[in-house]
Amino acid sequence: MKIYSLYILNKAGGLIYHNDLNPGLARLSANDYLVLAGTLHGVHAIATRIRPGEPGVKQEDNSAVNNSILATGKAKSPNTNSSGLQHIDTDHFSLYVFQTLTGLKFVIVTSPPKAGTSPTTRAGTVSTHGELNRQVEAVGGVYKAFYVYYCDYVMKNPFYSLDMPIKCAMFDAKVKSMANVQISG
């Protein structure tokens, strides 16, 4: 798989960074990027609310979870990417959403997996759960690299204000260096 684009959304759903890494892609207008970010944020938020719970297990409300975090200083589950929209797979692209503990969302758009690498149903479209996990894990390594770049070049920049658009030449250069990375998954 090849990386097409990277989008970073703040915790309110605002687009703070976008970079189309593949020059052959059709460009969107500035307004279309903002609409895309808002839509992804909304779908992710809705998906976290409608996930099914375990039978017999009561889901805690947000205030109870927040009080627990304040009392102990720790979140119960460090995996913040365990609910909500995580992956969309189409014939033309795959989209992965990774959420940090602070609510920042990294959206990575890649080329679809190679034809014939994943089992299909009679409809010819669905991969197995194990194959999907391998794809998400492979892209997870790229996400971690982007997150390290974000921490090193954006968060340590004394001129950057939180939740504002990212304008950092070093971060752009590091993101663009990932443009030709082939993800094996």
XYZ file of N, CA and C in Angstrom:
555
model
N 0.846 -1.174 0.000
C 0.000 0.000 0.000
C 0.888 1.232 0.000
N 0.394 2.283 -0.606
C 1.119 3.547 -0.678
C 0.292 4.629 0.019
N 0.954 5.546 0.693
C 0.261 6.614 1.411
C -0.158 7.692 0.420
N -1.454 8.027 0.429
C -1.973 9.093 -0.425
C -2.013 10.430 0.300
N -2.582 10.439 1.510
C -2.803 11.703 2.219
C -2.728 11.505 3.723
N -2.442 12.609 4.404
C -2.485 12.658 5.859
C -3.316 13.864 6.257
N -4.277 13.641 7.145
C -5.079 14.720 7.712
C -4.968 14.617 9.224
N -4.855 15.760 9.892
C -4.852 15.787 11.354
C -6.006 16.676 11.790
N -6.860 16.123 12.651
C -8.027 16.835 13.160
C -7.849 17.071 14.650
N -8.200 18.280 15.110
C -8.118 18.534 16.545
C -9.307 17.890 17.248
N -9.349 17.988 18.565
C -10.394 17.274 19.311
C -11.792 17.817 19.049
N -11.893 19.028 18.491
C -13.197 19.597 18.150
C -13.607 19.249 16.723
N -12.748 18.553 15.989
C -13.072 18.155 14.625
C -12.559 19.106 13.568
N -11.815 20.125 13.972
C -11.263 21.076 13.010
C -10.031 20.517 12.326
N -9.893 20.809 11.058
C -8.735 20.348 10.293
C -7.556 21.259 10.598
N -6.512 20.710 11.219
C -5.347 21.530 11.538
C -4.163 21.224 10.630
N -4.247 20.133 9.858
C -3.168 19.817 8.925
C -3.700 18.895 7.844
N -3.308 19.155 6.615
C -3.565 18.201 5.535
C -2.410 18.260 4.556
N -2.069 17.093 4.046
C -0.992 16.997 3.074
C -1.312 15.843 2.136
N -1.480 16.171 0.862
C -1.681 15.145 -0.155
C -0.303 14.743 -0.655
N 0.128 13.549 -0.297
C 1.491 13.107 -0.564
C 1.682 12.545 -1.960
N 0.610 12.267 -2.656
C 0.701 11.682 -3.985
C 0.302 12.736 -5.011
N 1.220 13.164 -5.876
C 0.921 14.265 -6.796
C -0.155 13.940 -7.834
N -0.490 12.694 -8.047
C -1.484 12.326 -9.044
C -2.923 12.442 -8.566
N -3.129 12.765 -7.294
C -4.480 12.838 -6.747
C -5.176 14.125 -7.166
N -6.481 14.041 -7.336
C -7.274 15.239 -7.608
C -7.294 16.094 -6.338
N -7.121 17.385 -6.506
C -7.091 18.298 -5.362
C -8.501 18.733 -4.988
N -8.732 18.887 -3.708
C -9.997 19.396 -3.206
C -9.852 20.886 -2.935
N -10.969 21.585 -2.869
C -10.922 22.997 -2.487
C -10.720 23.072 -0.973
N -10.336 24.251 -0.489
C -10.118 24.426 0.949
C -11.396 24.115 1.724
N -12.536 24.524 1.187
C -13.810 24.250 1.851
C -14.104 22.751 1.887
N -13.770 22.037 0.807
C -14.003 20.588 0.770
C -13.174 19.857 1.825
N -11.938 20.323 2.061
C -11.116 19.708 3.108
C -11.773 19.893 4.481
N -12.309 21.090 4.731
C -12.962 21.355 6.015
C -14.222 20.513 6.186
N -14.997 20.373 5.101
C -16.203 19.541 5.152
C -15.820 18.082 5.401
N -14.769 17.608 4.731
C -14.290 16.239 4.926
C -13.894 16.007 6.384
N -13.155 16.951 6.965
C -12.726 16.815 8.358
C -13.922 16.766 9.299
N -14.874 17.657 9.102
C -16.061 17.672 9.949
C -16.877 16.396 9.824
N -16.986 15.894 8.606
C -17.736 14.661 8.374
C -17.062 13.476 9.057
N -15.743 13.353 8.897
C -15.021 12.252 9.541
C -15.131 12.329 11.060
N -15.014 13.536 11.600
C -15.133 13.712 13.049
C -16.528 13.306 13.523
N -17.553 13.724 12.787
C -18.926 13.386 13.154
C -19.200 11.897 13.086
N -18.747 11.255 12.022
C -18.949 9.809 11.877
C -18.207 9.062 12.982
N -16.990 9.505 13.299
C -16.223 8.870 14.370
C -16.958 9.012 15.702
N -17.476 10.207 15.982
C -18.185 10.441 17.242
C -19.453 9.595 17.329
N -20.196 9.512 16.241
C -21.422 8.706 16.236
C -21.087 7.229 16.408
N -20.040 6.780 15.734
C -19.657 5.365 15.817
C -19.239 4.975 17.232
N -18.651 5.890 17.995
C -18.286 5.561 19.376
C -19.519 5.399 20.250
N -20.600 6.086 19.908
C -21.832 6.022 20.698
C -22.675 4.791 20.394
N -22.609 4.279 19.161
C -23.508 3.190 18.783
C -22.864 1.819 18.852
N -21.632 1.758 19.326
C -20.987 0.447 19.409
C -21.750 -0.435 20.387
N -21.876 -1.690 20.068
C -22.598 -2.590 20.973
C -21.756 -2.901 22.203
N -22.414 -3.049 23.323
C -21.721 -3.397 24.556
C -21.754 -4.891 24.783
N -20.931 -5.351 25.686
C -20.941 -6.761 26.069
C -22.242 -7.050 26.809
N -22.863 -8.212 26.584
C -24.087 -8.534 27.321
C -23.812 -8.595 28.820
N -24.645 -7.920 29.588
C -24.496 -7.943 31.041
C -23.474 -6.961 31.576
N -22.765 -6.241 30.707
C -21.777 -5.267 31.154
C -22.352 -3.875 30.937
N -22.419 -3.102 32.025
C -22.974 -1.757 31.942
C -21.883 -0.797 31.479
N -22.208 0.023 30.464
C -21.241 1.011 29.998
C -21.314 2.226 30.917
N -20.140 2.741 31.290
C -20.089 3.880 32.193
C -20.355 5.162 31.422
N -20.970 6.129 32.105
C -21.181 7.406 31.442
C -19.897 8.233 31.517
N -19.859 9.303 30.725
C -18.642 10.107 30.615
C -18.216 10.713 31.947
N -19.164 11.168 32.776
C -18.790 11.797 34.040
C -18.107 10.801 34.971
N -18.574 9.558 34.999
C -17.947 8.539 35.843
C -16.534 8.236 35.358
N -16.372 8.169 34.045
C -15.046 7.907 33.484
C -14.111 9.066 33.795
N -14.586 10.310 33.624
C -13.752 11.479 33.901
C -13.374 11.551 35.374
N -14.310 11.271 36.281
C -13.999 11.277 37.713
C -12.959 10.225 38.048
N -13.042 9.065 37.398
C -12.067 8.002 37.615
C -10.678 8.447 37.160
N -10.626 9.110 36.025
C -9.341 9.587 35.508
C -8.760 10.637 36.443
N -9.600 11.568 36.922
C -9.118 12.610 37.829
C -8.649 12.030 39.156
N -9.351 11.025 39.662
C -9.002 10.439 40.955
C -7.709 9.635 40.888
N -7.536 8.869 39.826
C -6.372 7.985 39.742
C -5.234 8.554 38.916
N -5.545 9.525 38.071
C -4.512 10.070 37.192
C -4.254 9.196 35.987
N -5.057 8.158 35.811
C -4.859 7.235 34.692
C -6.183 6.958 34.006
N -6.103 6.773 32.707
C -7.278 6.312 31.972
C -7.373 4.808 32.156
N -8.584 4.272 32.157
C -8.743 2.824 32.334
C -8.145 2.055 31.172
N -8.336 2.565 29.980
C -7.814 1.876 28.805
C -6.915 2.824 28.031
N -5.627 2.523 27.931
C -4.747 3.412 27.183
C -4.994 3.352 25.682
N -5.763 2.375 25.208
C -6.042 2.259 23.783
C -7.247 3.117 23.440
N -7.004 4.370 23.044
C -8.104 5.272 22.725
C -8.648 5.009 21.339
N -7.992 4.170 20.587
C -8.442 3.889 19.230
C -9.294 2.625 19.183
N -9.875 2.237 20.325
C -10.621 0.983 20.366
C -12.088 1.143 20.000
N -12.558 2.362 19.824
C -13.951 2.561 19.449
C -14.030 3.644 18.387
N -15.174 3.717 17.759
C -15.365 4.713 16.719
C -14.885 4.208 15.373
N -14.918 5.081 14.413
C -14.483 4.754 13.062
C -12.985 4.494 13.065
N -12.580 3.341 12.571
C -11.162 3.010 12.520
C -10.666 2.798 11.101
N -11.530 2.281 10.222
C -11.050 1.893 8.900
C -12.189 1.891 7.900
N -11.933 2.426 6.712
C -12.859 2.330 5.587
C -12.054 1.790 4.417
N -12.565 0.761 3.773
C -11.868 0.135 2.653
C -12.757 0.229 1.416
N -12.246 0.824 0.336
C -12.986 0.904 -0.921
C -12.125 0.322 -2.031
N -12.654 0.314 -3.246
C -11.875 -0.160 -4.385
C -10.746 0.800 -4.743
N -10.881 2.085 -4.369
C -9.931 3.106 -4.797
C -8.974 3.573 -3.701
N -9.346 3.407 -2.451
C -8.485 3.837 -1.348
C -8.895 3.131 -0.068
N -8.009 3.201 0.913
C -8.317 2.764 2.277
C -8.073 3.951 3.190
N -8.933 4.129 4.186
C -8.832 5.254 5.101
C -8.729 4.704 6.520
N -7.750 5.179 7.273
C -7.517 4.723 8.642
C -7.579 5.928 9.572
N -8.253 5.782 10.702
C -8.363 6.848 11.689
C -7.720 6.362 12.984
N -6.781 7.151 13.495
C -6.116 6.845 14.762
C -6.327 8.033 15.690
N -6.839 7.777 16.891
C -7.091 8.844 17.844
C -6.103 8.750 18.997
N -5.541 9.897 19.389
C -4.603 9.943 20.505
C -5.365 10.109 21.815
N -4.658 10.028 22.928
C -5.275 10.211 24.242
C -5.860 11.603 24.408
N -5.307 12.590 23.701
C -5.786 13.965 23.816
C -6.912 14.278 22.847
N -7.345 13.303 22.054
C -8.457 13.515 21.138
C -8.056 13.916 19.735
N -6.775 14.063 19.491
C -6.283 14.387 18.156
C -6.495 13.182 17.250
N -6.971 13.406 16.033
C -7.204 12.294 15.105
C -6.255 12.416 13.922
N -5.543 11.335 13.654
C -4.700 11.235 12.472
C -5.459 10.387 11.466
N -5.729 10.940 10.301
C -6.436 10.217 9.249
C -5.432 9.962 8.134
N -5.188 8.693 7.840
C -4.226 8.305 6.813
C -4.992 7.634 5.685
N -4.828 8.162 4.472
C -5.470 7.591 3.289
C -4.387 6.886 2.489
N -4.617 5.609 2.180
C -3.632 4.810 1.448
C -4.270 4.205 0.207
N -3.410 3.640 -0.626
C -3.929 2.854 -1.743
C -4.586 1.612 -1.156
N -5.541 1.024 -1.876
C -6.182 -0.182 -1.339
C -5.195 -1.342 -1.322
N -5.456 -2.358 -0.503
C -4.589 -3.539 -0.529
C -4.585 -4.137 -1.930
N -3.485 -4.776 -2.269
C -3.379 -5.384 -3.597
C -4.475 -6.408 -3.806
N -4.985 -6.450 -5.023
C -6.038 -7.416 -5.348
C -5.496 -8.827 -5.160
N -6.299 -9.668 -4.570
C -5.900 -11.060 -4.380
C -5.149 -11.315 -3.092
N -4.850 -10.250 -2.302
C -4.129 -10.481 -1.053
C -5.062 -10.763 0.102
N -6.339 -10.450 -0.069
C -7.266 -10.733 1.019
C -8.403 -11.599 0.517
N -8.860 -12.525 1.347
C -9.968 -13.375 0.946
C -11.223 -12.544 0.719
N -12.056 -12.970 -0.226
C -13.279 -12.236 -0.510
C -14.480 -13.148 -0.354
N -15.630 -12.527 -0.174
C -16.872 -13.281 -0.100
C -17.411 -13.460 -1.508
N -18.598 -14.053 -1.603
C -19.196 -14.209 -2.926
C -19.428 -12.861 -3.588
N -19.702 -11.833 -2.791
C -19.892 -10.491 -3.349
C -18.567 -9.930 -3.835
N -17.464 -10.499 -3.352
C -16.141 -10.084 -3.814
C -15.619 -8.827 -3.163
N -16.123 -8.450 -1.978
C -15.708 -7.178 -1.410
C -15.186 -7.228 0.019
N -15.469 -8.241 0.782
C -15.181 -8.208 2.214
C -13.946 -9.033 2.537
N -13.016 -8.442 3.285
C -11.855 -9.200 3.739
C -12.152 -9.769 5.120
N -11.347 -10.727 5.546
C -11.562 -11.343 6.854
C -11.114 -10.397 7.951
N -11.564 -10.673 9.169
C -11.210 -9.832 10.311
C -9.700 -9.864 10.556
N -9.076 -11.023 10.390
C -7.631 -11.137 10.589
C -6.843 -10.320 9.582
N -7.282 -10.325 8.341
C -6.618 -9.530 7.306
C -6.751 -8.043 7.614
N -7.914 -7.629 8.052
C -8.134 -6.231 8.409
C -7.230 -5.824 9.563
N -7.095 -6.684 10.560
C -6.206 -6.386 11.685
C -4.767 -6.218 11.222
N -4.320 -7.050 10.278
C -2.952 -6.926 9.755
C -2.766 -5.592 9.038
N -3.768 -5.177 8.274
C -3.682 -3.899 7.567
C -3.609 -2.736 8.558
N -4.474 -2.765 9.573
C -4.496 -1.693 10.567
C -3.180 -1.654 11.336
N -2.616 -2.810 11.680
C -1.331 -2.853 12.377
C -0.210 -2.300 11.506
N -0.221 -2.624 10.216
C 0.816 -2.126 9.307
C 0.751 -0.609 9.199
N -0.443 -0.070 9.049
C -0.598 1.379 8.963
C -0.352 2.013 10.328
N -0.575 1.258 11.402
C -0.300 1.754 12.744
C 1.157 2.141 12.935
N 2.066 1.419 12.293
C 3.483 1.784 12.358
C 3.748 3.126 11.698
N 3.067 3.386 10.595
C 3.202 4.677 9.910
C 2.594 5.780 10.773
N 1.441 5.488 11.379
C 0.812 6.457 12.283
C 1.769 6.836 13.410
N 2.435 5.843 13.988
C 3.369 6.123 15.082
C 4.500 7.030 14.617
N 4.986 6.815 13.387
C 6.035 7.686 12.845
C 5.509 9.113 12.693
N 4.295 9.263 12.141
C 3.699 10.599 12.007
C 3.507 11.239 13.373
N 3.091 10.457 14.360
C 2.860 10.993 15.699
C 4.172 11.451 16.341
N 5.241 10.696 16.133
C 6.552 11.107 16.652
C 6.987 12.412 15.989
N 6.796 12.519 14.676
C 7.122 13.769 13.974
C 6.289 14.921 14.524
N 5.010 14.662 14.771
C 4.125 15.692 15.322
C 4.644 16.154 16.686
N 4.995 15.210 17.542
C 5.501 15.559 18.873
C 6.821 16.319 18.796
N 7.732 15.834 17.934
C 9.063 16.425 17.856
C 9.096 17.787 17.172
N 8.329 17.962 16.107
C 8.456 19.174 15.302
C 7.318 20.167 15.480
N 6.177 19.731 15.966
C 5.056 20.654 16.151
C 4.906 21.013 17.624
N 4.768 20.009 18.480
C 4.520 20.288 19.893
C 5.716 20.934 20.593
N 6.910 20.670 20.110
C 8.096 21.280 20.724
C 8.439 22.630 20.099
N 7.638 23.057 19.128
C 7.839 24.351 18.481
C 7.253 25.438 19.388
N 8.079 26.366 19.861
C 7.566 27.382 20.789
C 6.570 28.347 20.142
N 6.502 28.384 18.826
C 5.602 29.304 18.140
C 4.266 28.662 17.775
N 4.092 27.382 18.092
C 2.844 26.701 17.756
C 1.844 26.824 18.896
N 0.606 27.148 18.558
C -0.488 27.192 19.532
C -1.377 25.977 19.317
N -1.790 25.340 20.402
C -2.629 24.146 20.311
C -3.897 24.405 19.508
N -4.301 23.384 18.754
C -5.529 23.386 17.958
C -5.541 24.417 16.838
N -4.414 24.990 16.532
C -4.310 25.921 15.405
C -3.703 25.175 14.221
N -3.913 25.686 12.997
C -3.319 25.014 11.828
C -1.805 24.873 11.969
N -1.295 23.741 11.513
C 0.131 23.441 11.633
C 0.864 24.016 10.432
N 1.791 24.917 10.708
C 2.641 25.506 9.672
C 4.089 25.349 10.128
N 4.657 24.197 9.851
C 6.009 23.890 10.303
C 6.751 23.192 9.167
N 7.779 23.849 8.647
C 8.509 23.325 7.489
C 9.172 21.985 7.788
N 9.721 21.816 8.985
C 10.378 20.552 9.323
C 9.364 19.408 9.385
N 8.192 19.681 9.944
C 7.145 18.661 9.997
C 6.707 18.295 8.581
N 6.510 19.300 7.726
C 6.146 19.039 6.324
C 7.187 18.166 5.637
N 8.461 18.471 5.865
C 9.535 17.704 5.226
C 9.518 16.247 5.694
N 9.314 16.031 6.979
C 9.279 14.662 7.505
C 8.061 13.901 6.980
N 6.922 14.572 6.902
C 5.716 13.925 6.371
C 5.930 13.566 4.904
N 6.508 14.484 4.138
C 6.752 14.216 2.714
C 7.776 13.103 2.515
N 8.672 12.912 3.480
C 9.638 11.816 3.364
C 8.947 10.456 3.449
N 7.751 10.438 3.996
C 6.979 9.195 4.104
C 6.163 8.913 2.839
N 6.194 9.814 1.870
C 5.340 9.686 0.680
C 5.618 8.416 -0.108
N 6.848 7.991 -0.168
C 7.196 6.826 -0.978
C 7.348 5.547 -0.169
N 6.946 5.590 1.091
C 7.029 4.401 1.936
C 5.966 3.407 1.489
N 6.385 2.186 1.270
C 5.447 1.115 0.930
C 5.066 0.394 2.217
N 3.787 0.299 2.465
C 3.295 -0.366 3.667
C 2.950 -1.793 3.298
N 3.573 -2.730 3.981
C 3.240 -4.135 3.707
C 2.293 -4.607 4.792
N 1.148 -5.091 4.364
C 0.173 -5.499 5.362
C -0.642 -6.597 4.927
